[in-house]
Coordinates of N, CA, C and O and ligand atoms in Angstrom, one line a residue:
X2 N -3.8 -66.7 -105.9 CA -2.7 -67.6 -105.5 C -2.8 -68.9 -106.3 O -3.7 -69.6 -106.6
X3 N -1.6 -69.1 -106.6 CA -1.5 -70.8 -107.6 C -1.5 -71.7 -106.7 O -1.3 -71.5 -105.5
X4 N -1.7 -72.7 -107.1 CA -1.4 -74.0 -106.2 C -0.6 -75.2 -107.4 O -0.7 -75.3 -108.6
X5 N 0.0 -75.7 -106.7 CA 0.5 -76.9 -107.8 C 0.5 -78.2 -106.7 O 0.5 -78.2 -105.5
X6 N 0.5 -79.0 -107.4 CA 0.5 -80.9 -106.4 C 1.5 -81.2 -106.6 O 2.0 -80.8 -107.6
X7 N 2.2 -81.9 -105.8 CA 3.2 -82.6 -106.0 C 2.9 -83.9 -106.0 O 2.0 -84.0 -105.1
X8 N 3.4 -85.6 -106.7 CA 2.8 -86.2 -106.0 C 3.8 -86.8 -104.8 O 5.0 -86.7 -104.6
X9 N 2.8 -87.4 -104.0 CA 3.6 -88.4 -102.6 C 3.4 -89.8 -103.1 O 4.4 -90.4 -103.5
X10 N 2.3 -90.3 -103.2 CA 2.1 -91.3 -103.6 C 1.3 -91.9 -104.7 O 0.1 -91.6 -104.8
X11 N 2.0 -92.5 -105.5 CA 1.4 -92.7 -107.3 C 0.0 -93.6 -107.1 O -0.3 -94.1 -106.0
X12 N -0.6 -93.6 -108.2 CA -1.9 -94.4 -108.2 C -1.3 -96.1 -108.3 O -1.9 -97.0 -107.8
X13 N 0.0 -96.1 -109.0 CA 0.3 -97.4 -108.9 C 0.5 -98.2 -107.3 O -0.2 -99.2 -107.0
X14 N 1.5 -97.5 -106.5 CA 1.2 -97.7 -105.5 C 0.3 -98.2 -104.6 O 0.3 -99.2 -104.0
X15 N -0.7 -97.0 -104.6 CA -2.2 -97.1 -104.0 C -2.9 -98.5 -104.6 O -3.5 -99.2 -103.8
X16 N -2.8 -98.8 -105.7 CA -3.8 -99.9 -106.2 C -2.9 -101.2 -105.7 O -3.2 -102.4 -105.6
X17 N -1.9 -100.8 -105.6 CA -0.8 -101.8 -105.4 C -1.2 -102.7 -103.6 O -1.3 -103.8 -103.1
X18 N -1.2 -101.3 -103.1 CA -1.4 -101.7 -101.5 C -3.3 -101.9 -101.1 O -3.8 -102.5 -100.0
X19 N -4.1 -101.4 -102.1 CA -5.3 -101.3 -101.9 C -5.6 -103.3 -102.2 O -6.2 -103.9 -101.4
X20 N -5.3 -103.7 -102.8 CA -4.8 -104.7 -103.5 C -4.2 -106.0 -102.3 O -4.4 -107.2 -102.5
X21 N -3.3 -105.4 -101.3 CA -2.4 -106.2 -100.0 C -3.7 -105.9 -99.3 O -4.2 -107.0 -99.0
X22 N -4.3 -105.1 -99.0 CA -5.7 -104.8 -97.6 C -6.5 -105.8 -98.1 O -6.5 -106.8 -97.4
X23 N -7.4 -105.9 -99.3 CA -8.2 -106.4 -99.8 C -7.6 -107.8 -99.5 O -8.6 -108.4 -99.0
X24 N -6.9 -108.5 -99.5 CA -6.0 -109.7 -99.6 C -6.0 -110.5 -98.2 O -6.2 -111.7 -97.9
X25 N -5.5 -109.4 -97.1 CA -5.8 -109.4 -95.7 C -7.1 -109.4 -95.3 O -7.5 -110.4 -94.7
X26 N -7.9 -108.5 -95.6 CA -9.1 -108.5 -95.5 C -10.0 -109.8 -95.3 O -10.4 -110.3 -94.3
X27 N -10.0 -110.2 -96.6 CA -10.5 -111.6 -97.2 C -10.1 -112.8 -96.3 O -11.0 -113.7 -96.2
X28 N -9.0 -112.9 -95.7 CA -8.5 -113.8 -94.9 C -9.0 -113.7 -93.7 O -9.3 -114.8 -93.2
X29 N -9.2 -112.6 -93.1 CA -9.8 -112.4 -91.9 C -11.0 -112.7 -91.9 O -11.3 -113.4 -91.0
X30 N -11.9 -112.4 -92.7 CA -13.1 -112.4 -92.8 C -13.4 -113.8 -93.6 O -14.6 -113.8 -94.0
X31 N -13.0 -114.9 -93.8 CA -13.2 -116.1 -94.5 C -14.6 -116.5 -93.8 O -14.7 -116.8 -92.6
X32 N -15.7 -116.5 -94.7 CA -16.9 -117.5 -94.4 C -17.8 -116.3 -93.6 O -18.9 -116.5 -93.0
X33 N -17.2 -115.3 -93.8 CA -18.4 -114.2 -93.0 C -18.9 -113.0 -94.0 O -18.4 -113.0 -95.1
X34 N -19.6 -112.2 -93.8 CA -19.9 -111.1 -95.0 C -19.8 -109.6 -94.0 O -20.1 -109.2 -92.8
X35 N -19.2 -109.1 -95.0 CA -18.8 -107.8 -94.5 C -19.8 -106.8 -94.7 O -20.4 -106.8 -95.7
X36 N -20.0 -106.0 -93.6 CA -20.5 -104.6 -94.0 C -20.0 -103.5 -93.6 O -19.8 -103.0 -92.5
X37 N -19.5 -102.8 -95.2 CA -18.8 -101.8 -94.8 C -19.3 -100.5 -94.6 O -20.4 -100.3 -95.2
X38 N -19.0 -99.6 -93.8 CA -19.6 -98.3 -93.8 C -18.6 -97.0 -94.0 O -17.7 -96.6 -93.4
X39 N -19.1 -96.8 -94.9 CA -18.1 -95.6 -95.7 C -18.6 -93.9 -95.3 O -19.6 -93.2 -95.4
X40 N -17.6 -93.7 -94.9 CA -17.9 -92.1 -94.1 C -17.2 -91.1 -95.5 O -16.0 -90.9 -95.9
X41 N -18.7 -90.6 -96.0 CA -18.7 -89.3 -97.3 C -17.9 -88.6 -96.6 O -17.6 -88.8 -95.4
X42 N -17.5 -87.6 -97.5 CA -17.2 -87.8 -98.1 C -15.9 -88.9 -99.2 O -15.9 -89.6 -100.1
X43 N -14.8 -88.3 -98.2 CA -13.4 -89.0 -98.6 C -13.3 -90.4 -98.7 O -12.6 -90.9 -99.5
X44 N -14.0 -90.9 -97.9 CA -13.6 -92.5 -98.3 C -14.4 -92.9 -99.7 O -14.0 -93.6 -100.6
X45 N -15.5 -92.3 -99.6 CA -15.8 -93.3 -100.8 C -14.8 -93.7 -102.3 O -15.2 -94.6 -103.1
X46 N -13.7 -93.1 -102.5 CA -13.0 -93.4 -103.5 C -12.1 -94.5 -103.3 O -11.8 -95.3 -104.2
X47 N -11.7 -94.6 -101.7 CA -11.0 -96.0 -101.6 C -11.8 -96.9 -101.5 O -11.5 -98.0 -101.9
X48 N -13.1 -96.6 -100.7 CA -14.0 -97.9 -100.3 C -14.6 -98.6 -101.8 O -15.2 -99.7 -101.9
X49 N -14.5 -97.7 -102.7 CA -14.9 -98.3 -104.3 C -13.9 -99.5 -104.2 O -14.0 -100.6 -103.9
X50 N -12.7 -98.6 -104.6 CA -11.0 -99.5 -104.7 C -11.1 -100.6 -104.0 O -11.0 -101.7 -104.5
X51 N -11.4 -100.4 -102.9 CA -11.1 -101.4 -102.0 C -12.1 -102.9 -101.9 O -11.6 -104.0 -101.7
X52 N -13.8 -102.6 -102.0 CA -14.9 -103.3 -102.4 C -14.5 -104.1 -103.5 O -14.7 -105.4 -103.4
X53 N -13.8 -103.6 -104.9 CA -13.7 -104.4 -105.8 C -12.9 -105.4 -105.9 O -12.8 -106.2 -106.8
X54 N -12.3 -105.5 -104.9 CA -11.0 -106.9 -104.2 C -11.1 -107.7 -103.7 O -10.3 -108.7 -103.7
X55 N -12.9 -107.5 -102.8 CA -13.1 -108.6 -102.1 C -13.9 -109.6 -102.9 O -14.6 -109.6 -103.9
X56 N -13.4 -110.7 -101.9 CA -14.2 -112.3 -102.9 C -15.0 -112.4 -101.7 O -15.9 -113.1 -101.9
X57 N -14.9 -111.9 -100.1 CA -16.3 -112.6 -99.5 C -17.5 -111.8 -99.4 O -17.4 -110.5 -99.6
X58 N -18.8 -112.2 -99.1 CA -19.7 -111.1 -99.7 C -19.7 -109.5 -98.7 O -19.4 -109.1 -97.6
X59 N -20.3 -109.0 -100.2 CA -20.2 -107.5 -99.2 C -21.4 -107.0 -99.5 O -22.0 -107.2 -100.5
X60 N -21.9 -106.0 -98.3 CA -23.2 -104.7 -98.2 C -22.4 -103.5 -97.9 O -21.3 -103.5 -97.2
X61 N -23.0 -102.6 -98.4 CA -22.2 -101.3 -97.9 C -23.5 -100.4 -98.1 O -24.4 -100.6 -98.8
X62 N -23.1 -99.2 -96.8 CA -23.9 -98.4 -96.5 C -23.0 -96.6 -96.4 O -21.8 -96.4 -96.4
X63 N -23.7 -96.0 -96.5 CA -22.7 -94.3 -96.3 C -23.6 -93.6 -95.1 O -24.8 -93.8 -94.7
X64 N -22.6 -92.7 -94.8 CA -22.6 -92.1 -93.3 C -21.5 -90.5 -94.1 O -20.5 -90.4 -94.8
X65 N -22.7 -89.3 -93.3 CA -21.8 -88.4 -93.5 C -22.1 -87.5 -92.2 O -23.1 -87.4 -91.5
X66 N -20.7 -87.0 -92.3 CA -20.3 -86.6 -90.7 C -19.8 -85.4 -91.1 O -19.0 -85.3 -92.1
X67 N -20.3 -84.2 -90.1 CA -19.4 -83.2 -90.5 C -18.7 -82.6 -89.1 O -19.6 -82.5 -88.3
X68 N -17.3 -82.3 -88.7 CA -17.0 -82.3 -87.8 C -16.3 -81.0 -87.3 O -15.1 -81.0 -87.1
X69 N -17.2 -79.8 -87.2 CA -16.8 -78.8 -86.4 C -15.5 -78.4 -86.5 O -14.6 -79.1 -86.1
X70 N -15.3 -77.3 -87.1 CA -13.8 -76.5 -86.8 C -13.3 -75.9 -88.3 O -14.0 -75.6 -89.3
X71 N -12.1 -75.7 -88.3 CA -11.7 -74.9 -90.1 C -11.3 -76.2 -91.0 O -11.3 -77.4 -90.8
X72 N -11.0 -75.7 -92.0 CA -10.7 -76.3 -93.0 C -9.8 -77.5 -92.8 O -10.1 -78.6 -93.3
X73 N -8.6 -77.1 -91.9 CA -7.4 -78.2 -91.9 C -7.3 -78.9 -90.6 O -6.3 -79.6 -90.3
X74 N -8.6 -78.5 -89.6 CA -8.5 -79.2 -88.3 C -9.5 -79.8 -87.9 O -10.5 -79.3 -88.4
X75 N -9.7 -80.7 -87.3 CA -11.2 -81.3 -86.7 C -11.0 -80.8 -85.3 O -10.0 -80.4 -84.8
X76 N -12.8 -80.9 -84.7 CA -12.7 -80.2 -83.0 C -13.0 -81.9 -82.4 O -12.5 -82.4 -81.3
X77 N -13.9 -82.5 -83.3 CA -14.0 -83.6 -82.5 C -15.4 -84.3 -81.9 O -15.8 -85.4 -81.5
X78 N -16.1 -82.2 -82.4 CA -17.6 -82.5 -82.1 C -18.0 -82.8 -83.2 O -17.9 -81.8 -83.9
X79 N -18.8 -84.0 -83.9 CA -19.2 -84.8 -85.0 C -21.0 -84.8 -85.0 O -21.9 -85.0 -84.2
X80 N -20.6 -84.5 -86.4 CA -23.0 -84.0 -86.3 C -22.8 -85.4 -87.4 O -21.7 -85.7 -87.9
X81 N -23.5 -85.9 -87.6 CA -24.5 -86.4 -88.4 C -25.5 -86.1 -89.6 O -26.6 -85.7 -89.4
X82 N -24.9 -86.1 -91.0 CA -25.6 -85.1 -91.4 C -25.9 -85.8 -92.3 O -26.3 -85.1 -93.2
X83 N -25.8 -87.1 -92.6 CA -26.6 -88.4 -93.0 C -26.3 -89.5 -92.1 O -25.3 -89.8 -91.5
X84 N -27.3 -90.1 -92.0 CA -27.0 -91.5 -91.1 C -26.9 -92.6 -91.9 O -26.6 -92.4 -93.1
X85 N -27.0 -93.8 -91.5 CA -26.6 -95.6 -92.2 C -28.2 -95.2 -92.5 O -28.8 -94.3 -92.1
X86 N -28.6 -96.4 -93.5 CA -29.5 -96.6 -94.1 C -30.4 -98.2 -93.0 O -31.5 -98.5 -92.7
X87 N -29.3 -98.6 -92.8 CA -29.8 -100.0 -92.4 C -29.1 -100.1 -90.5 O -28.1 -99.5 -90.2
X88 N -29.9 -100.8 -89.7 CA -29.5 -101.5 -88.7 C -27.8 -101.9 -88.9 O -27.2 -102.1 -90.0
X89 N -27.0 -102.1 -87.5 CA -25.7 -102.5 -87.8 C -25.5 -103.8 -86.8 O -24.7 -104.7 -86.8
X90 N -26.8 -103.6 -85.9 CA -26.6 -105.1 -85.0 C -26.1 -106.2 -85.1 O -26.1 -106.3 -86.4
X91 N -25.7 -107.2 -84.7 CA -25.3 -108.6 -85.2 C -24.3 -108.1 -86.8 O -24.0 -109.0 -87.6
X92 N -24.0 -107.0 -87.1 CA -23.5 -107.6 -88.6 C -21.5 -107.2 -88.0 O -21.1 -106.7 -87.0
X93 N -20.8 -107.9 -89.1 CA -19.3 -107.4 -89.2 C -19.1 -106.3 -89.9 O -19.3 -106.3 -91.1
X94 N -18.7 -105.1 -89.2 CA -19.1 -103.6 -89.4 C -17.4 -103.4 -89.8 O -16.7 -103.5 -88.8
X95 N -16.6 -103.0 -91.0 CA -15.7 -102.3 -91.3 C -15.9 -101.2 -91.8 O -16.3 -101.1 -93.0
X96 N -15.7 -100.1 -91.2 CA -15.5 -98.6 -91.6 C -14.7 -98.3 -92.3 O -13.7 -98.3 -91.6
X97 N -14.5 -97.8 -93.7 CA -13.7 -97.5 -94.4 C -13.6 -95.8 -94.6 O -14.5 -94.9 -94.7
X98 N -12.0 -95.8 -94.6 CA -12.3 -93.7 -94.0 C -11.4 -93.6 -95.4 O -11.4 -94.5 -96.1
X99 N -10.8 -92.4 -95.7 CA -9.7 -91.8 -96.1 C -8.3 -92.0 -95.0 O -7.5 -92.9 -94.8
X100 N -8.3 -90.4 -94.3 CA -7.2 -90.3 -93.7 C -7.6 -90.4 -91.7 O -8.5 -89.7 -91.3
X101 N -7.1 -91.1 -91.0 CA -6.7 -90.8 -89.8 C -5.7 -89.4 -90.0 O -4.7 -89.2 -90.8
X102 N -6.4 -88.5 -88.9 CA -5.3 -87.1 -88.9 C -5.4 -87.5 -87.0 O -5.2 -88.6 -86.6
X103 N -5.8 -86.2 -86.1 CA -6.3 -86.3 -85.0 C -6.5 -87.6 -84.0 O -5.8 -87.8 -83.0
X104 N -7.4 -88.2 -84.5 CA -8.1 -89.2 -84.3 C -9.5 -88.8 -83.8 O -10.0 -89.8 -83.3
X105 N -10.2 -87.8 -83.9 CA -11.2 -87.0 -83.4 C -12.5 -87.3 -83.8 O -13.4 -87.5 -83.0
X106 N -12.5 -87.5 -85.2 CA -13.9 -87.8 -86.1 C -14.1 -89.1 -85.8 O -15.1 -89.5 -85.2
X107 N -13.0 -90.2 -86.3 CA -12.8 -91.4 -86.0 C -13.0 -92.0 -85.1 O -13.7 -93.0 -85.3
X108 N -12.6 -91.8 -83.5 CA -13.0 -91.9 -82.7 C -14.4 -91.6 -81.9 O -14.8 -92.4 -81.0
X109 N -14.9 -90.7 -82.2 CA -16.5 -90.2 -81.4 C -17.4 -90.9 -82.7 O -18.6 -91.1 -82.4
X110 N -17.0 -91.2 -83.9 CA -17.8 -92.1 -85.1 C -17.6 -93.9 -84.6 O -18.7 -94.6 -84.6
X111 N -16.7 -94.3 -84.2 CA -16.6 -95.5 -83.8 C -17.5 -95.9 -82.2 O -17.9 -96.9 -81.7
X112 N -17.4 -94.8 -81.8 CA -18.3 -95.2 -80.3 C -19.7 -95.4 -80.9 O -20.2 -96.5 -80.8
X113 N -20.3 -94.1 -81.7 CA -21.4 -94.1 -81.8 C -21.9 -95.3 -82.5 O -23.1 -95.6 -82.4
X114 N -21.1 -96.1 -83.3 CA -21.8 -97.2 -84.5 C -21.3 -98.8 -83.3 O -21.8 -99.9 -83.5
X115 N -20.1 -98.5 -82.0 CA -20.3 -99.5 -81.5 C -21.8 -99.7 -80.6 O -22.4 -100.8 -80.2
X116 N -22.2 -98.5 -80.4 CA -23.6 -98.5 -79.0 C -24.6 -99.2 -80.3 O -25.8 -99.3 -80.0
X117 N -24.3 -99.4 -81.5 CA -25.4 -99.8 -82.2 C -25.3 -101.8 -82.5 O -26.0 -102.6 -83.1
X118 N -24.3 -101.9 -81.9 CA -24.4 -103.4 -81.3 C -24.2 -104.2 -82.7 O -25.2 -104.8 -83.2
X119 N -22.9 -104.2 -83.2 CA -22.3 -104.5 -84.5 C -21.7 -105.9 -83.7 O -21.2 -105.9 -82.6
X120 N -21.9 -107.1 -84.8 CA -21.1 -108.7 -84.0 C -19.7 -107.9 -84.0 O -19.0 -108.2 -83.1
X121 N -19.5 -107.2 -84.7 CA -17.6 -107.1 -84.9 C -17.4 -105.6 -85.3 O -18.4 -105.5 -86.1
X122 N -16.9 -104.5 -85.3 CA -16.5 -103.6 -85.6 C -14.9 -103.1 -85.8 O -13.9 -103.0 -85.0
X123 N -14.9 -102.8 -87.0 CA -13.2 -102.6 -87.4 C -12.8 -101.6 -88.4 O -13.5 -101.6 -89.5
X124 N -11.5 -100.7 -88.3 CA -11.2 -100.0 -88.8 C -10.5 -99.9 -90.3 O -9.6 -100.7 -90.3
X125 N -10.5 -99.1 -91.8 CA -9.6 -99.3 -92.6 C -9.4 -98.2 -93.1 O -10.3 -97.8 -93.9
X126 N -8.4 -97.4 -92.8 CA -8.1 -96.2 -93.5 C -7.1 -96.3 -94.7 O -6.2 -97.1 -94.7
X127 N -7.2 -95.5 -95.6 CA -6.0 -95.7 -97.1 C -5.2 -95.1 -96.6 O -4.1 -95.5 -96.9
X128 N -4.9 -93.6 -95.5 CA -3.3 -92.9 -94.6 C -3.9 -92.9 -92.8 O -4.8 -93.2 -92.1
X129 N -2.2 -92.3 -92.8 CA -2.3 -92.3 -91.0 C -1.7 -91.5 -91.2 O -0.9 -91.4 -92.1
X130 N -1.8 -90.4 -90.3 CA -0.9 -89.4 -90.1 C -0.7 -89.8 -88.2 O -1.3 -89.4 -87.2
X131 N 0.3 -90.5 -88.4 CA 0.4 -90.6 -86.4 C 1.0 -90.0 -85.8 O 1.1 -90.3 -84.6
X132 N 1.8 -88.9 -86.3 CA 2.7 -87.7 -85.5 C 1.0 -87.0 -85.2 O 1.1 -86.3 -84.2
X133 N -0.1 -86.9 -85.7 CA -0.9 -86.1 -85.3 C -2.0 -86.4 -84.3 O -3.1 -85.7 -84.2
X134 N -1.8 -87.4 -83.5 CA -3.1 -88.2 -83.0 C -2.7 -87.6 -82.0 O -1.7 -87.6 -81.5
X135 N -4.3 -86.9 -81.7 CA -4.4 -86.3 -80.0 C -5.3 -87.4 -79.4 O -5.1 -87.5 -78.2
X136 N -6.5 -88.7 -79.8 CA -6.6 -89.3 -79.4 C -6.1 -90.6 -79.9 O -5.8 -90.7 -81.1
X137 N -5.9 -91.4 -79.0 CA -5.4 -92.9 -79.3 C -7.2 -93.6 -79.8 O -8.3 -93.7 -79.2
X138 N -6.5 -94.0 -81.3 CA -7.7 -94.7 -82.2 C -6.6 -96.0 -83.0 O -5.7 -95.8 -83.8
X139 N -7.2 -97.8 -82.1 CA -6.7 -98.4 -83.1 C -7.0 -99.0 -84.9 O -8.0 -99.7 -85.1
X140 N -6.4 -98.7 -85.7 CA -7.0 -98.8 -87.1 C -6.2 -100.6 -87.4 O -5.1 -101.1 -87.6
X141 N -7.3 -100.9 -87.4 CA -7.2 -102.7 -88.2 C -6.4 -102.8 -89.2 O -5.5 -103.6 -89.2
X142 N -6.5 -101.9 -90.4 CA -6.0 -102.0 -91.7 C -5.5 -100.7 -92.0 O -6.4 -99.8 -92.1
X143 N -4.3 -100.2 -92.2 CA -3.7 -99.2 -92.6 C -3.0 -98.9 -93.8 O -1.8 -98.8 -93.5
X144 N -3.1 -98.6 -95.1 CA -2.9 -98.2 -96.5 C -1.3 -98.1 -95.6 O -0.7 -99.1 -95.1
X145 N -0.7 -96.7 -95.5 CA 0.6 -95.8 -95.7 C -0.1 -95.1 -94.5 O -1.2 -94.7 -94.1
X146 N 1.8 -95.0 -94.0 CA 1.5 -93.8 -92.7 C 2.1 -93.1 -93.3 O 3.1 -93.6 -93.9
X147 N 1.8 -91.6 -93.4 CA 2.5 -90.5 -94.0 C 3.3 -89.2 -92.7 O 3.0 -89.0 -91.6
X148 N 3.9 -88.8 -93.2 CA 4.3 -87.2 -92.4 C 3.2 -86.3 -92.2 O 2.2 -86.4 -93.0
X149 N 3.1 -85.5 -91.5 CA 2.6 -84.5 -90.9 C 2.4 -83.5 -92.3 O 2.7 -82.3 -92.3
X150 N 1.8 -84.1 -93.4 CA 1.2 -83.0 -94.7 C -0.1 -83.0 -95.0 O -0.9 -83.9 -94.6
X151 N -0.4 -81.8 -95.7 CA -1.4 -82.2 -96.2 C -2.0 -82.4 -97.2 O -2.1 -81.6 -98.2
X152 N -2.5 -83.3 -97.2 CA -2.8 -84.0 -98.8 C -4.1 -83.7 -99.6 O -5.0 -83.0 -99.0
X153 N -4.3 -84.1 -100.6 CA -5.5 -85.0 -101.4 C -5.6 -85.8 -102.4 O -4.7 -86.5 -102.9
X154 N -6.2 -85.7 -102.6 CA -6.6 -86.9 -103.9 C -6.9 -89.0 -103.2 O -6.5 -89.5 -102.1
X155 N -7.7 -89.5 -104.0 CA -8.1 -90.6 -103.6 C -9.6 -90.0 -102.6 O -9.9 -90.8 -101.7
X156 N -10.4 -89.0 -102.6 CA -11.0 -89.1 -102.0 C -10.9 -87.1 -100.9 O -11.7 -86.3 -100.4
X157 N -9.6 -87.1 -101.0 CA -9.3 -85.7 -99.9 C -9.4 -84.9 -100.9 O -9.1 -85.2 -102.1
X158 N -10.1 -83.4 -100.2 CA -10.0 -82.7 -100.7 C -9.4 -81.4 -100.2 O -9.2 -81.6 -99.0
X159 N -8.9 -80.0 -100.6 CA -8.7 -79.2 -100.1 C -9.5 -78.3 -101.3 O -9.4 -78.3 -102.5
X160 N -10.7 -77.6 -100.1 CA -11.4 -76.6 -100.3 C -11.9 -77.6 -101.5 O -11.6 -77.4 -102.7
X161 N -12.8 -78.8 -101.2 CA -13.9 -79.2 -101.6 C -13.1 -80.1 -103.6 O -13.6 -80.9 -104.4
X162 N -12.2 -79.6 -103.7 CA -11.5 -80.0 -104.9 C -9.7 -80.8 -104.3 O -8.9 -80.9 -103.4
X163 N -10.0 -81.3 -105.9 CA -8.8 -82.3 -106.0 C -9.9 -83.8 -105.2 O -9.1 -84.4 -104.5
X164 N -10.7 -84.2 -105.2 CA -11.2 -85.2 -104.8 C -10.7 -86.6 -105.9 O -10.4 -87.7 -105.6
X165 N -10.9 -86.0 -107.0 CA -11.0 -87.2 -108.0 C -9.3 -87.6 -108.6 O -8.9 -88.5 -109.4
X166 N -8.9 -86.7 -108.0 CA -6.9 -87.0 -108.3 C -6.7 -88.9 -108.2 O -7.2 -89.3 -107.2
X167 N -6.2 -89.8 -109.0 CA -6.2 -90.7 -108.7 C -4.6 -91.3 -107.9 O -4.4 -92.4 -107.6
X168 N -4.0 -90.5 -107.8 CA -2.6 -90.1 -106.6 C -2.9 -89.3 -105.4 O -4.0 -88.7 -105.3
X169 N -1.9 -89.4 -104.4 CA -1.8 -88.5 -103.4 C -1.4 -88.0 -103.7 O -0.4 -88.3 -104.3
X170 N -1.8 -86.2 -103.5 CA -0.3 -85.1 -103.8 C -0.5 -84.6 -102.4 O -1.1 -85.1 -101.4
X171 N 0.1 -83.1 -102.6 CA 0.3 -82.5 -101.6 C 0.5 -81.3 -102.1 O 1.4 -80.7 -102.8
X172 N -0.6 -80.8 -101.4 CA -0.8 -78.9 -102.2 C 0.5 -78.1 -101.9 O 1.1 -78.1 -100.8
X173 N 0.9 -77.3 -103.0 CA 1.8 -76.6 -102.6 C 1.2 -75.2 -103.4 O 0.9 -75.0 -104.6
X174 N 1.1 -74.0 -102.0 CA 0.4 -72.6 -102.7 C 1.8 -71.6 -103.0 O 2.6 -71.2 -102.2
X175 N 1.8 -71.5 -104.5 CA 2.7 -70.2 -104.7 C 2.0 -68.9 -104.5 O 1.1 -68.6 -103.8
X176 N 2.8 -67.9 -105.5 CA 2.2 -66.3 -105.2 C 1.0 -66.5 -106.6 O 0.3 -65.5 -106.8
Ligands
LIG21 P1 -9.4 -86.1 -87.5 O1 -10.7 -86.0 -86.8 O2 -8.4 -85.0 -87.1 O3 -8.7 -87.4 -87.5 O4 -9.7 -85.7 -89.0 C1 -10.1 -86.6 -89.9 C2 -10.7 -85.9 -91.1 O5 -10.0 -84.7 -91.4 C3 -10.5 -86.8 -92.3 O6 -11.6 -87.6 -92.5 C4 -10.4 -85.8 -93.5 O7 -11.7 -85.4 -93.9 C5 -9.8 -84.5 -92.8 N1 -8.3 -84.5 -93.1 C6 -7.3 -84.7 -92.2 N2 -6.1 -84.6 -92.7 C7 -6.4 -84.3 -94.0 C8 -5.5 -84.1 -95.2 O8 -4.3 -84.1 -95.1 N3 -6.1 -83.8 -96.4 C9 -7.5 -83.7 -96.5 N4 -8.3 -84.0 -95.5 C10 -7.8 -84.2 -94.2
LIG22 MG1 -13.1 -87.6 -94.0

């Protein structure tokens, strides 16, 4: 079976809006230092993008989560299959994801890193897919809300590839 991409959203774009978060960001955060926590795999391509924008100081840590179910769905039950490296207490904790789909991963990931007693905890995803949310998860900073597709590039992948696409596309399988 072929596949081809189409794109949705250009790399111009994306740096364009990664660029408006970073900008926001900075304003919110004036005189404080951020620690971001970047959930492997997918986010790390934005949380690069996005780190290199900020002017107030930053630490960053990774977290990988793998979350039960097939390829194109999450169940919601979330293992741990790397933890943070460092304590999150007292610090300003921004999670940086890829995509909000469900709200599933996101949500049972944000309980677990609030019982770890963060001064502040907050969300930044680069999409939303909010026709798809079975649980209600508020996200602080939101790149693009998209339709109900599915994507990659910037970080997503389908079947482990297309990670390093520097656009969104959106897989399309021919014969
Ligand atoms: P949720 O728990 O349903 O919100 O799923 C979130 C995770 O599913 C994301 O972190 C992605 O890893 C994956 N995911 C959801 N939608 C897409 C998509 O369109 N393309 C690639 N991965 C996706
Ligand atoms: Mg992910």
């Amino acid at each position: 079976m072929s596949e081809t991409i189409s794109v949705l959203i250009s790399k111009e774009d994306i740096e364009k809006r990664t660029a408006e978060l970073a900008k926001k960001i900075n304003e919110d955060y004036q005189g404080r230092q951020i620690h971001i926590v970047c959930v492997l795999k997918g986010g790390v391509f934005f949380a690069v993008n996005l780190a290199q924008h900020l002017t107030v100081p930053v630490t960053i840590d990774f977290m990988s989560v793998s979350s039960y179910g097939d390829d194109t769905k999450s169940s919601g039950i979330v293992k741990i299959v790397k933890d943070l490296d460092q304590p999150l207490a007292g610090k300003d904790v921004l999670v940086v994801e890829d995509i909000m789909d469900s709200g599933r991963t996101l949500s049972y990931l944000l309980n677990l890193l609030r019982d770890r007693k963060p001064a502040s905890l907050r969300l930044c995803t680069l999409l939303d897919k909010p026709s798809r949310r079975v649980i209600d998860v508020s996200c602080d900073y939101t790149g693009f809300e998209i339709e109900d597709k599915f994507v990659v590039g910037c970080g997503m992948d389908y079947q482990q590839r297309y990670r390093n696409l520097p656009y969104i596309g959106v897989v399309e399988l021919g014969e």
